[in-house]
Coordinates of C-alpha atoms in Angstrom, one line a residue:
X1 CA -19.9 9.2 9.0
X2 CA -21.4 10.6 5.8
X3 CA -24.6 11.3 7.6
X4 CA -23.0 13.3 10.4
X5 CA -20.0 14.9 8.8
X6 CA -19.0 16.6 5.6
X7 CA -17.3 13.7 3.8
X8 CA -16.1 14.0 0.2
X9 CA -17.1 10.5 -0.9
X10 CA -14.8 10.8 -3.9
X11 CA -11.8 11.0 -1.6
X12 CA -12.1 8.0 0.8
X13 CA -8.8 6.2 1.2
X14 CA -7.8 3.2 3.3
X15 CA -4.5 2.4 4.8
X16 CA -3.0 0.1 7.4
X17 CA 0.1 -1.2 9.0
X18 CA 0.9 -4.9 9.6
X19 CA -2.3 -6.8 10.2
X20 CA -4.1 -3.5 9.7
X21 CA -2.6 -3.5 6.2
X22 CA -4.2 -6.9 5.7
X23 CA -7.5 -5.4 6.9
X24 CA -7.1 -2.4 4.6
X25 CA -6.6 -4.9 1.7
X26 CA -9.8 -6.7 2.5
X27 CA -11.7 -3.4 2.7
X28 CA -10.4 -2.5 -0.8
X29 CA -11.4 -5.9 -2.0
X30 CA -14.9 -5.7 -0.7
X31 CA -15.6 -1.9 -1.0
X32 CA -13.6 -1.0 -4.1
X33 CA -16.5 1.2 -5.4
X34 CA -16.4 3.3 -2.2
X35 CA -12.6 4.0 -1.9
X36 CA -10.2 6.1 -4.0
X37 CA -7.0 4.4 -3.0
X38 CA -5.3 1.8 -0.8
X39 CA -1.9 2.0 0.9
X40 CA -0.3 -0.6 3.2
X41 CA 2.9 -0.5 5.2
X42 CA 4.5 -3.9 6.2
X43 CA 1.2 -5.5 5.3
X44 CA 0.4 -9.0 6.6
X45 CA -1.6 -10.4 3.7
X46 CA -3.5 -13.5 4.6
X47 CA -5.1 -15.7 2.0
X48 CA -8.9 -15.1 2.2
X49 CA -11.1 -18.1 1.8
X50 CA -13.5 -16.2 -0.4
X51 CA -10.8 -14.5 -2.4
X52 CA -10.7 -10.8 -3.5
X53 CA -13.1 -9.4 -6.1
X54 CA -12.8 -5.7 -6.5
X55 CA -15.5 -4.2 -8.7
X56 CA -13.2 -1.7 -10.3
X57 CA -9.5 -0.8 -10.4
X58 CA -8.1 0.7 -7.1
X59 CA -4.8 2.6 -7.0
X60 CA -2.5 0.7 -4.7
X61 CA 0.7 1.6 -2.8
X62 CA 2.7 -0.9 -0.7
X63 CA 5.7 -0.1 1.4
X64 CA 7.7 -3.0 2.8
X65 CA 11.0 -3.8 4.3
X66 CA 12.8 -6.9 3.1
X67 CA 14.1 -7.6 6.6
X68 CA 10.6 -7.7 8.2
X69 CA 10.4 -10.8 10.5
X70 CA 6.7 -10.4 11.4
X71 CA 5.2 -9.8 8.0
X72 CA 8.0 -11.4 5.9
X73 CA 8.6 -10.0 2.4
X74 CA 8.6 -13.6 1.2
X75 CA 5.5 -14.5 3.1
X76 CA 4.9 -17.2 5.6
X77 CA 3.2 -20.3 4.1
X78 CA 2.7 -21.9 7.5
X79 CA 0.5 -19.0 8.6
X80 CA -1.1 -18.6 5.1
X81 CA 0.6 -15.2 4.8
X82 CA 1.1 -14.2 1.2
X83 CA 4.4 -12.8 0.0
X84 CA 4.6 -9.2 -1.2
X85 CA 5.1 -9.8 -4.9
X86 CA 2.1 -12.2 -5.4
X87 CA 0.0 -9.7 -3.5
X88 CA 1.1 -7.0 -5.9
X89 CA 0.7 -9.3 -8.9
X90 CA -2.9 -9.8 -7.8
X91 CA -3.6 -6.1 -7.9
X92 CA -1.8 -5.8 -11.2
X93 CA -4.3 -8.2 -12.6
X94 CA -7.4 -6.7 -10.9
X95 CA -6.3 -3.2 -12.0
X96 CA -5.6 -4.5 -15.6
X97 CA -2.0 -3.1 -15.5
X98 CA 0.5 -3.6 -18.3
X99 CA 3.7 -5.4 -17.3
X100 CA 5.8 -2.2 -18.0
X101 CA 7.4 -1.0 -14.8
X102 CA 9.5 2.0 -14.0
X103 CA 11.7 2.8 -11.1
X104 CA 10.6 6.3 -9.9
X105 CA 12.7 6.5 -6.7
X106 CA 16.1 5.2 -5.7
X107 CA 17.9 6.5 -2.7
X108 CA 20.0 4.7 -0.1
X109 CA 18.2 1.5 0.9
X110 CA 14.8 2.4 -0.8
X111 CA 13.7 1.6 -4.3
X112 CA 10.3 2.8 -5.6
X113 CA 8.8 0.8 -8.5
X114 CA 5.5 1.5 -10.2
X115 CA 3.2 0.0 -12.8
X116 CA 1.7 3.2 -14.1
X117 CA -0.3 1.9 -17.0
X118 CA -3.5 0.5 -15.4
X119 CA -7.2 0.7 -16.2
X120 CA -9.1 3.8 -15.3
X121 CA -5.9 5.8 -14.4
X122 CA -5.1 3.6 -11.5
X123 CA -1.5 2.8 -10.5
X124 CA 0.2 0.1 -8.5
X125 CA 3.4 1.4 -6.7
X126 CA 5.8 -0.3 -4.3
X127 CA 8.6 0.9 -2.1
X128 CA 11.1 -1.7 -1.2
X129 CA 13.3 -1.0 1.8
X130 CA 16.2 -3.4 1.5
X131 CA 17.2 -3.4 5.1
X132 CA 13.8 -2.4 6.6
X133 CA 12.2 -4.3 9.4
X134 CA 8.7 -4.3 10.8
X135 CA 8.3 -0.6 11.3
X136 CA 6.4 2.4 9.9
X137 CA 9.0 4.1 7.8
X138 CA 10.0 7.4 9.3
X139 CA 8.0 6.8 12.5
X140 CA 10.5 8.1 15.1
X141 CA 10.1 11.0 17.5
X142 CA 12.7 12.8 15.4
X143 CA 10.7 12.2 12.2
X144 CA 7.6 14.0 13.7
X145 CA 9.8 17.0 14.4
X146 CA 11.2 16.9 10.9
X147 CA 14.6 15.6 12.0
X148 CA 15.1 12.2 10.5
X149 CA 17.7 10.0 9.0
X150 CA 15.1 7.8 7.4
X151 CA 15.2 7.8 3.6
X152 CA 11.4 8.1 3.3
X153 CA 8.5 8.9 5.6
X154 CA 5.5 6.6 5.0
X155 CA 3.2 9.4 6.1
X156 CA 4.5 11.7 3.4
X157 CA 4.7 9.0 0.7
X158 CA 1.2 7.8 1.4
X159 CA -0.3 11.3 1.4
X160 CA 1.5 12.2 -1.9
X161 CA 0.1 9.0 -3.4
X162 CA -3.4 9.5 -2.2
X163 CA -3.8 13.1 -3.3
X164 CA -3.3 12.0 -6.9
X165 CA -6.6 10.0 -6.9
X166 CA -10.2 10.7 -6.3
X167 CA -12.9 8.2 -7.4

């Protein structure tokens, strides 16, 4: 892509939904020097046999509903699917974050928590949707027309997160 198109290599981001969230996570693990940020929605995080070894801190955003039956918030040990908090804890370690958290968003069924004090200006952020299922937040026909009853739109949240960072 860089060869054929005008690509700002300092602003390459990776995102994914469900199993695509797991894939985005693996991309961030293996290509951390080439991406400026990672965002997942309802990510299905499987334990990788070779582990994850990012070469440098990566800003991470995770959006997840606690009522997700397909990528359960608490994981699925039978399928080797990791729970959300251990996934976030791993990134907190790799990004060398302090344990200090702050709630930066609270509305209706959504709470936004972040760990803002990480190495190289990275951040780990998490939106918890207490009654959210396996869906892309705000992904309804009405949402695309700007008429939505959803508390957040994953599209807007992710873009606002990404535009803070360039590698």
